[in-house]
Amino acid sequence: MLKKIMCLWLCCMGSLACLPAQPMNGTCGTIGQYAQPLKQRLLLNQNQAKGNPVQFRNTMYIPVKFHIVAQDDGTGAVHYRDVLDQLTAINNDFAPLNMQFYLHGELNQLRSTGIYANHMNNGARMDSLRDRNAINIWIVKNPSPFSQDDGLVLGFYHPQRDWIVMLKEEINARSSTLPHELGHFFSLMHTHYGWDADPWQASRHGNPAPERSPGGIPTERQDRSNCEVAGDYICDTPPDYNFGYFWITNCAYNGGAMDPTGVLVKPSESNFMGYFFSCPRSAYHFSSQQQLIIQTDYAEPLRNYLRIGYTPTHTSIVGNMQLLAPAAGATVAFYNAVTLEWNAPAGATRYLVEIDRVPNFGLQPTSMIVAGNSITIDNLEPNRQYYWRVRPFNEYVTNRGFSAVRNFRTGDVTTATHDLKQLSAWSLYPNPVASDETLTLMLDMREGLEAQLTMHSATGQVIQNIGKQQLRPGTNMVQIPLNGMPAGLYVLVLQSEQGRMARRLVVQPR
């Protein structure tokens, strides 16, 4: 099932004349020449399932690699939050099959206008970037496998390259395009196979429907008497002559179509591999025989590269998400060195950090994936209010929500050098430093000057006034006892009339 509708068979009979004139909201690219290999795999899987049905007593964990593609300038990519939501959704969809997906390594963030706009002309580069032990899912602007960019294709499974290409707008918790394409990945056909390009209409095809579909496939009968050689070749999915193409008002088809024997057809509107999009998202499903085919395909030698015998280390995240610094409503000292800190719930190994000028994060959100529980941001504007939030996740658990939103305001001071030409080099060591050690500051001066030395917290508050320093030409050494300073991130600031400089310091517990 695609969220919007229809799989467009552009290759229909070698002509576009068979396409209906009605504008389409969206299509699937796994059609025509790309559907034929699926048919052969499906039939082989059916024979295998009859003789030796697969049963998954334990959960099968399947690695996936999301390739988040942007244009060369970094714009246009899908939001990280939508990718995490999508993984949660497909795990819910495949839970009845005892199959679960997890992130294999890091999300691949890729800048390539070529792949973003025309992946079919960039297959060699994509192949060089693919993960050889995961299902590769490319998220782009144009997933169409055809020569033109018609803006209609929502998703596409490429059977020769064995990867999925997705329209970026279809990656979210609401869309069912990705589970549809995963169905193709595991060899399923459309429930309306044969009617892809020419959906049934009484005025065009007659009623009862003809014995063969416009695509040359036998028309499936409602009593399933020909189900093994007709339609999608699966017997527990009822006939569907692409009724969803025109049926856009509700999830209960009563259009009066009759099969070739004159019996009214009752399709399964909420099947993932059909095209009715008006059902509740939670209603969509794979039939029992479709589930068996998916499991059989996964167990075949073709899928050996996915069966790496791995079980995610963390299958839960325990504890609430709390933002620690800056304090709510605080004004931080530096606008180009703002350190955000949060707690670390048990089981979380990664954090999605979002920051924006508006509290709904709908203006120009900046998104970052962080391994630890802090990050320093250096590209904010001075004297601006910002909002931020954090979402914990790990390779498998992506269903945790964001923390509460917190705001802060940047100051008007930068940590960069401002005409401090007297200073040629300076360093701190050790850094990181233990809380009971003495910190050494080395300053190489071209000229002498007087400067004030202060220690600031990550949020900009002065926590130690080290005092004025009379710096001579040459090397100067300043000893700074920490005296049990709490562990954390700090900023050492050197301030004079000629300019200001700052260095970050990490204090660790002894």
mmCIF file of C-alpha atoms in Angstrom, residues 156-297:
data_model
loop_
_atom_site.group_PDB
_atom_site.id
_atom_site.type_symbol
_atom_site.label_atom_id
_atom_site.label_comp_id
_atom_site.label_asym_id
_atom_site.label_seq_id
_atom_site.Cartn_x
_atom_site.Cartn_y
_atom_site.Cartn_z
ATOM 1 C CA PHE A 156 11.201 2.170 -5.683
ATOM 2 C CA TYR A 157 12.810 -1.195 -5.040
ATOM 3 C CA HIS A 158 15.607 -1.894 -7.512
ATOM 4 C CA PRO A 159 15.750 -5.725 -7.804
ATOM 5 C CA GLN A 160 19.034 -5.765 -9.716
ATOM 6 C CA ARG A 161 20.884 -3.564 -7.213
ATOM 7 C CA ASP A 162 18.827 -4.860 -4.294
ATOM 8 C CA TRP A 163 18.238 -1.499 -2.633
ATOM 9 C CA ILE A 164 15.324 0.835 -1.940
ATOM 10 C CA VAL A 165 15.078 4.476 -3.017
ATOM 11 C CA MET A 166 12.560 6.672 -1.199
ATOM 12 C CA LEU A 167 11.056 10.112 -1.733
ATOM 13 C CA LYS A 168 12.161 12.168 1.264
ATOM 14 C CA GLU A 169 8.594 13.329 2.031
ATOM 15 C CA GLU A 170 7.544 9.678 2.437
ATOM 16 C CA ILE A 171 9.966 9.017 5.311
ATOM 17 C CA ASN A 172 7.917 9.493 8.476
ATOM 18 C CA ALA A 173 5.682 7.612 10.903
ATOM 19 C CA ARG A 174 2.520 8.249 8.892
ATOM 20 C CA SER A 175 3.489 7.003 5.461
ATOM 21 C CA SER A 176 3.253 3.324 4.540
ATOM 22 C CA THR A 177 5.386 3.634 1.422
ATOM 23 C CA LEU A 178 8.507 2.104 3.000
ATOM 24 C CA PRO A 179 6.774 -1.067 4.279
ATOM 25 C CA HIS A 180 5.303 -1.387 0.785
ATOM 26 C CA GLU A 181 8.775 -1.225 -0.770
ATOM 27 C CA LEU A 182 10.114 -3.622 1.867
ATOM 28 C CA GLY A 183 7.380 -5.995 0.724
ATOM 29 C CA HIS A 184 8.890 -5.764 -2.765
ATOM 30 C CA PHE A 185 12.362 -6.237 -1.286
ATOM 31 C CA PHE A 186 11.148 -9.565 0.133
ATOM 32 C CA SER A 187 9.621 -10.563 -3.255
ATOM 33 C CA LEU A 188 5.954 -9.551 -2.866
ATOM 34 C CA MET A 189 3.983 -8.320 -5.879
ATOM 35 C CA HIS A 190 1.212 -5.733 -5.890
ATOM 36 C CA THR A 191 -2.171 -7.161 -4.963
ATOM 37 C CA HIS A 192 -3.425 -5.748 -8.273
ATOM 38 C CA TYR A 193 -0.570 -7.042 -10.430
ATOM 39 C CA GLY A 194 -1.553 -6.701 -14.085
ATOM 40 C CA TRP A 195 -3.788 -3.674 -13.514
ATOM 41 C CA ASP A 196 -0.989 -1.272 -12.506
ATOM 42 C CA ALA A 197 -1.215 1.039 -15.515
ATOM 43 C CA ASP A 198 -4.874 0.663 -16.352
ATOM 44 C CA PRO A 199 -7.057 0.487 -13.214
ATOM 45 C CA TRP A 200 -10.408 -1.175 -13.669
ATOM 46 C CA GLN A 201 -13.374 0.909 -14.827
ATOM 47 C CA ALA A 202 -16.634 -0.574 -16.036
ATOM 48 C CA SER A 203 -16.753 1.871 -18.936
ATOM 49 C CA ARG A 204 -13.319 0.769 -20.159
ATOM 50 C CA HIS A 205 -13.082 -2.890 -19.284
ATOM 51 C CA GLY A 206 -16.653 -4.048 -18.883
ATOM 52 C CA ASN A 207 -18.394 -5.567 -15.907
ATOM 53 C CA PRO A 208 -17.811 -8.475 -15.302
ATOM 54 C CA ALA A 209 -14.083 -7.871 -15.710
ATOM 55 C CA PRO A 210 -12.219 -9.595 -18.558
ATOM 56 C CA GLU A 211 -10.431 -12.927 -18.114
ATOM 57 C CA ARG A 212 -7.056 -11.203 -18.459
ATOM 58 C CA SER A 213 -5.880 -7.906 -17.055
ATOM 59 C CA PRO A 214 -4.498 -5.151 -19.329
ATOM 60 C CA GLY A 215 -1.023 -6.346 -18.335
ATOM 61 C CA GLY A 216 -1.730 -9.840 -19.648
ATOM 62 C CA ILE A 217 -2.030 -11.489 -16.211
ATOM 63 C CA PRO A 218 -5.056 -13.740 -15.557
ATOM 64 C CA THR A 219 -7.730 -11.828 -13.644
ATOM 65 C CA GLU A 220 -8.127 -13.258 -10.166
ATOM 66 C CA ARG A 221 -11.566 -14.557 -9.194
ATOM 67 C CA GLN A 222 -13.306 -13.818 -5.947
ATOM 68 C CA ASP A 223 -13.583 -17.532 -5.048
ATOM 69 C CA ARG A 224 -9.746 -17.787 -5.366
ATOM 70 C CA SER A 225 -10.087 -20.739 -7.748
ATOM 71 C CA ASN A 226 -7.236 -19.352 -9.913
ATOM 72 C CA CYS A 227 -5.293 -17.550 -7.188
ATOM 73 C CA GLU A 228 -2.020 -19.420 -7.772
ATOM 74 C CA VAL A 229 -1.760 -18.261 -11.393
ATOM 75 C CA ALA A 230 -3.531 -14.877 -11.250
ATOM 76 C CA GLY A 231 -3.125 -11.443 -9.682
ATOM 77 C CA ASP A 232 -0.353 -11.408 -7.056
ATOM 78 C CA TYR A 233 -0.179 -15.255 -7.000
ATOM 79 C CA ILE A 234 -1.050 -15.319 -3.293
ATOM 80 C CA CYS A 235 -4.273 -16.998 -2.285
ATOM 81 C CA ASP A 236 -5.197 -15.241 0.953
ATOM 82 C CA THR A 237 -5.210 -11.790 -0.659
ATOM 83 C CA PRO A 238 -8.534 -11.260 -2.440
ATOM 84 C CA PRO A 239 -8.786 -9.866 -5.974
ATOM 85 C CA ASP A 240 -7.906 -6.222 -6.511
ATOM 86 C CA TYR A 241 -8.020 -4.631 -9.951
ATOM 87 C CA ASN A 242 -6.329 -1.439 -8.725
ATOM 88 C CA PHE A 243 -9.593 -0.145 -7.288
ATOM 89 C CA GLY A 244 -7.725 2.170 -4.964
ATOM 90 C CA TYR A 245 -6.673 4.300 -7.940
ATOM 91 C CA PHE A 246 -10.081 5.949 -8.040
ATOM 92 C CA TRP A 247 -11.393 5.054 -4.570
ATOM 93 C CA ILE A 248 -10.172 7.912 -2.388
ATOM 94 C CA THR A 249 -13.033 8.651 -0.002
ATOM 95 C CA ASN A 250 -13.033 5.846 2.588
ATOM 96 C CA CYS A 251 -11.655 2.443 3.480
ATOM 97 C CA ALA A 252 -14.668 0.403 2.339
ATOM 98 C CA TYR A 253 -14.784 -0.325 -1.402
ATOM 99 C CA ASN A 254 -18.266 -0.919 -2.813
ATOM 100 C CA GLY A 255 -17.709 0.087 -6.428
ATOM 101 C CA GLY A 256 -19.627 -2.870 -7.840
ATOM 102 C CA ALA A 257 -16.787 -4.518 -9.773
ATOM 103 C CA MET A 258 -17.421 -8.163 -10.678
ATOM 104 C CA ASP A 259 -14.851 -10.824 -11.414
ATOM 105 C CA PRO A 260 -14.959 -12.671 -14.782
ATOM 106 C CA THR A 261 -17.600 -15.080 -13.411
ATOM 107 C CA GLY A 262 -19.939 -12.242 -12.371
ATOM 108 C CA VAL A 263 -19.230 -12.380 -8.624
ATOM 109 C CA LEU A 264 -18.834 -9.068 -6.772
ATOM 110 C CA VAL A 265 -15.232 -8.400 -5.805
ATOM 111 C CA LYS A 266 -14.307 -7.510 -2.234
ATOM 112 C CA PRO A 267 -10.638 -6.409 -2.064
ATOM 113 C CA SER A 268 -8.473 -6.068 1.023
ATOM 114 C CA GLU A 269 -8.296 -2.290 1.259
ATOM 115 C CA SER A 270 -5.751 -2.251 4.083
ATOM 116 C CA ASN A 271 -3.150 -4.573 2.606
ATOM 117 C CA PHE A 272 0.300 -2.987 2.426
ATOM 118 C CA MET A 273 0.767 -4.132 -1.159
ATOM 119 C CA GLY A 274 -2.426 -2.514 -2.465
ATOM 120 C CA TYR A 275 -3.161 1.148 -3.158
ATOM 121 C CA PHE A 276 -6.064 2.128 -0.952
ATOM 122 C CA PHE A 277 -4.727 4.988 1.150
ATOM 123 C CA SER A 278 -7.819 6.007 3.103
ATOM 124 C CA CYS A 279 -7.598 3.409 5.877
ATOM 125 C CA PRO A 280 -6.250 4.133 9.378
ATOM 126 C CA ARG A 281 -2.469 3.751 9.406
ATOM 127 C CA SER A 282 -2.674 1.092 12.123
ATOM 128 C CA ALA A 283 -4.981 -1.066 9.962
ATOM 129 C CA TYR A 284 -2.458 -1.825 7.228
ATOM 130 C CA HIS A 285 -0.975 -5.308 7.285
ATOM 131 C CA PHE A 286 0.542 -8.187 5.376
ATOM 132 C CA SER A 287 -1.641 -11.270 4.991
ATOM 133 C CA SER A 288 -0.572 -14.563 6.565
ATOM 134 C CA GLN A 289 0.723 -15.951 3.269
ATOM 135 C CA GLN A 290 2.496 -12.686 2.479
ATOM 136 C CA GLN A 291 4.189 -12.937 5.881
ATOM 137 C CA LEU A 292 5.300 -16.478 5.069
ATOM 138 C CA ILE A 293 6.747 -15.327 1.726
ATOM 139 C CA ILE A 294 8.645 -12.470 3.425
ATOM 140 C CA GLN A 295 10.093 -14.844 6.027
ATOM 141 C CA THR A 296 11.001 -17.389 3.352
ATOM 142 C CA ASP A 297 12.762 -14.776 1.230
#
